[in-house]
Amino acid sequence: MKRMNKVGRQSGFTLLEIMVVVTILGLLAAFIVPNVIGQGDKAKVDLARANMSGVANALDFYKLDNKKYPTTEQGLSALIDKPDGAKNWNPNGYLSKLPEDPWGNEYVYISPGIDGKPYDLYTLGADGVEGGEDFDADLNFRD
């Protein structure tokens, strides 16, 4: 039996193979990255809507027990600490803590609300000031 000597022969990738792989990865990144970027902002908007929905449910339970919504002066803290004048306030509260919006700001609560609504509940968006566009826009619970 004759032994084959593999001295001098090296295995590995050629420059052409590496260039093909890099090109394919570049094309994949060009299609995937734009779809992924911006999803974080959309997720924050969705989280803000979900948080406001939870707060609105707590406000409804508060109203069932006390026959009215908390006033603007009492604010959302009435869902955690018993305010003056709340006769049937749930001793466990209605929320364990007040949520912040995904941008670290407090939700705005006004009662009675505008246009005959019992209350307005909204977040000021990513910029934390009234108005704005896109992800800086105010986000109202009832919108």
Short mmCIF file of C-alpha atoms in Angstrom, two decimals:
data_model
loop_
_atom_site.label_atom_id
_atom_site.label_comp_id
_atom_site.label_asym_id
_atom_site.label_seq_id
_atom_site.Cartn_x
_atom_site.Cartn_y
_atom_site.Cartn_z
CA MET A 1 0.00 0.00 0.00
CA LYS A 2 1.23 3.32 -0.92
CA ARG A 3 0.83 6.26 1.44
CA MET A 4 -0.19 9.58 -0.05
CA ASN A 5 1.81 12.50 1.16
CA LYS A 6 -0.29 15.62 1.61
CA VAL A 7 2.58 17.90 2.38
CA GLY A 8 2.27 21.20 0.60
CA ARG A 9 -1.51 20.97 0.16
CA GLN A 10 -3.50 23.28 2.46
CA SER A 11 -7.20 23.41 2.99
CA GLY A 12 -9.24 26.55 3.56
CA PHE A 13 -11.44 29.10 1.85
CA THR A 14 -10.39 30.91 -1.25
CA LEU A 15 -10.66 34.66 -1.55
CA LEU A 16 -13.51 34.21 -4.01
CA GLU A 17 -15.52 32.08 -1.59
CA ILE A 18 -15.05 34.62 1.21
CA MET A 19 -16.15 37.46 -1.08
CA VAL A 20 -19.31 35.56 -2.07
CA VAL A 21 -20.23 34.97 1.61
CA VAL A 22 -19.60 38.62 2.51
CA THR A 23 -21.75 39.75 -0.44
CA ILE A 24 -24.61 37.47 0.60
CA LEU A 25 -24.42 38.73 4.20
CA GLY A 26 -24.46 42.32 2.93
CA LEU A 27 -27.56 41.68 0.83
CA LEU A 28 -29.35 40.01 3.73
CA ALA A 29 -28.49 42.92 6.01
CA ALA A 30 -29.77 45.39 3.40
CA PHE A 31 -33.19 43.70 3.45
CA ILE A 32 -33.47 42.86 7.15
CA VAL A 33 -32.01 45.89 8.97
CA PRO A 34 -34.52 48.47 7.65
CA ASN A 35 -37.38 46.24 8.79
CA VAL A 36 -35.94 45.82 12.28
CA ILE A 37 -34.97 49.45 12.86
CA GLY A 38 -37.97 51.41 14.06
CA GLN A 39 -39.66 48.42 15.64
CA GLY A 40 -38.42 49.57 19.04
CA ASP A 41 -40.35 52.83 18.67
CA LYS A 42 -43.47 50.97 17.55
CA ALA A 43 -43.13 48.63 20.53
CA LYS A 44 -43.02 51.63 22.87
CA VAL A 45 -46.23 53.00 21.36
CA ASP A 46 -47.90 49.59 21.78
CA LEU A 47 -46.68 49.39 25.39
CA ALA A 48 -48.03 52.87 26.12
CA ARG A 49 -51.44 51.85 24.74
CA ALA A 50 -51.43 48.68 26.86
CA ASN A 51 -50.45 50.61 30.00
CA MET A 52 -53.19 53.17 29.41
CA SER A 53 -55.70 50.37 28.92
CA GLY A 54 -54.72 48.91 32.30
CA VAL A 55 -55.00 52.33 33.97
CA ALA A 56 -58.40 52.87 32.31
CA ASN A 57 -59.62 49.53 33.69
CA ALA A 58 -58.46 50.55 37.17
CA LEU A 59 -60.28 53.88 36.76
CA ASP A 60 -63.46 52.01 35.82
CA PHE A 61 -63.18 49.82 38.94
CA TYR A 62 -62.63 52.96 41.02
CA LYS A 63 -65.80 54.45 39.54
CA LEU A 64 -67.79 51.28 40.24
CA ASP A 65 -66.81 51.46 43.89
CA ASN A 66 -67.02 55.24 44.37
CA LYS A 67 -69.68 56.30 41.84
CA LYS A 68 -67.30 58.76 40.15
CA TYR A 69 -63.83 58.98 38.67
CA PRO A 70 -61.01 60.62 40.64
CA THR A 71 -60.73 64.35 40.08
CA THR A 72 -57.80 65.91 38.28
CA GLU A 73 -56.47 67.09 41.65
CA GLN A 74 -56.64 63.57 43.09
CA GLY A 75 -55.00 62.28 39.94
CA LEU A 76 -54.01 58.72 39.20
CA SER A 77 -52.51 58.40 42.67
CA ALA A 78 -56.13 57.90 43.83
CA LEU A 79 -55.77 54.41 42.37
CA ILE A 80 -52.99 53.62 44.84
CA ASP A 81 -53.67 55.75 47.96
CA LYS A 82 -57.15 56.44 49.28
CA PRO A 83 -58.15 60.03 48.53
CA ASP A 84 -60.42 62.12 50.73
CA GLY A 85 -64.06 61.51 49.96
CA ALA A 86 -63.66 57.99 48.56
CA LYS A 87 -66.16 56.03 50.65
CA ASN A 88 -65.91 52.57 49.10
CA TRP A 89 -62.25 52.67 48.14
CA ASN A 90 -60.74 49.20 47.70
CA PRO A 91 -58.34 48.64 50.63
CA ASN A 92 -55.94 46.88 48.24
CA GLY A 93 -55.97 49.80 45.83
CA TYR A 94 -56.63 49.57 42.14
CA LEU A 95 -53.03 49.50 40.90
CA SER A 96 -49.90 48.28 42.66
CA LYS A 97 -47.96 51.28 41.32
CA LEU A 98 -48.40 54.03 38.79
CA PRO A 99 -46.88 53.05 35.49
CA GLU A 100 -44.64 55.44 33.61
CA ASP A 101 -44.92 55.70 29.89
CA PRO A 102 -42.20 53.88 27.93
CA TRP A 103 -40.24 57.14 27.69
CA GLY A 104 -40.09 57.56 31.48
CA ASN A 105 -42.81 60.22 31.83
CA GLU A 106 -45.99 60.17 33.88
CA TYR A 107 -49.31 59.65 32.13
CA VAL A 108 -51.50 62.75 32.04
CA TYR A 109 -54.95 62.42 33.63
CA ILE A 110 -57.66 65.09 33.46
CA SER A 111 -61.17 64.64 34.85
CA PRO A 112 -63.64 65.66 33.60
CA GLY A 113 -62.26 65.34 30.13
CA ILE A 114 -62.68 67.44 27.04
CA ASP A 115 -65.72 67.07 24.79
CA GLY A 116 -67.91 65.58 27.53
CA LYS A 117 -65.70 62.58 28.18
CA PRO A 118 -65.51 61.45 31.81
CA TYR A 119 -61.70 61.78 31.68
CA ASP A 120 -58.74 62.16 29.37
CA LEU A 121 -55.74 59.88 29.73
CA TYR A 122 -52.73 60.37 27.51
CA THR A 123 -48.97 60.37 27.19
CA LEU A 124 -46.92 63.18 25.71
CA GLY A 125 -44.91 60.80 23.53
CA ALA A 126 -41.17 60.39 23.15
CA ASP A 127 -40.36 64.11 23.46
CA GLY A 128 -42.37 64.60 26.69
CA VAL A 129 -43.99 67.85 25.52
CA GLU A 130 -47.41 68.57 24.06
CA GLY A 131 -47.82 68.15 20.34
CA GLY A 132 -45.24 66.60 18.09
CA GLU A 133 -45.24 64.25 15.15
CA ASP A 134 -44.59 60.55 14.63
CA PHE A 135 -43.23 59.03 17.85
CA ASP A 136 -43.07 62.47 19.51
CA ALA A 137 -46.85 62.87 19.09
CA ASP A 138 -49.20 62.75 22.05
CA LEU A 139 -50.96 59.44 22.40
CA ASN A 140 -54.49 59.57 23.81
CA PHE A 141 -56.09 56.49 25.34
CA ARG A 142 -59.32 56.91 23.42
CA ASP A 143 -57.66 57.44 20.00
#
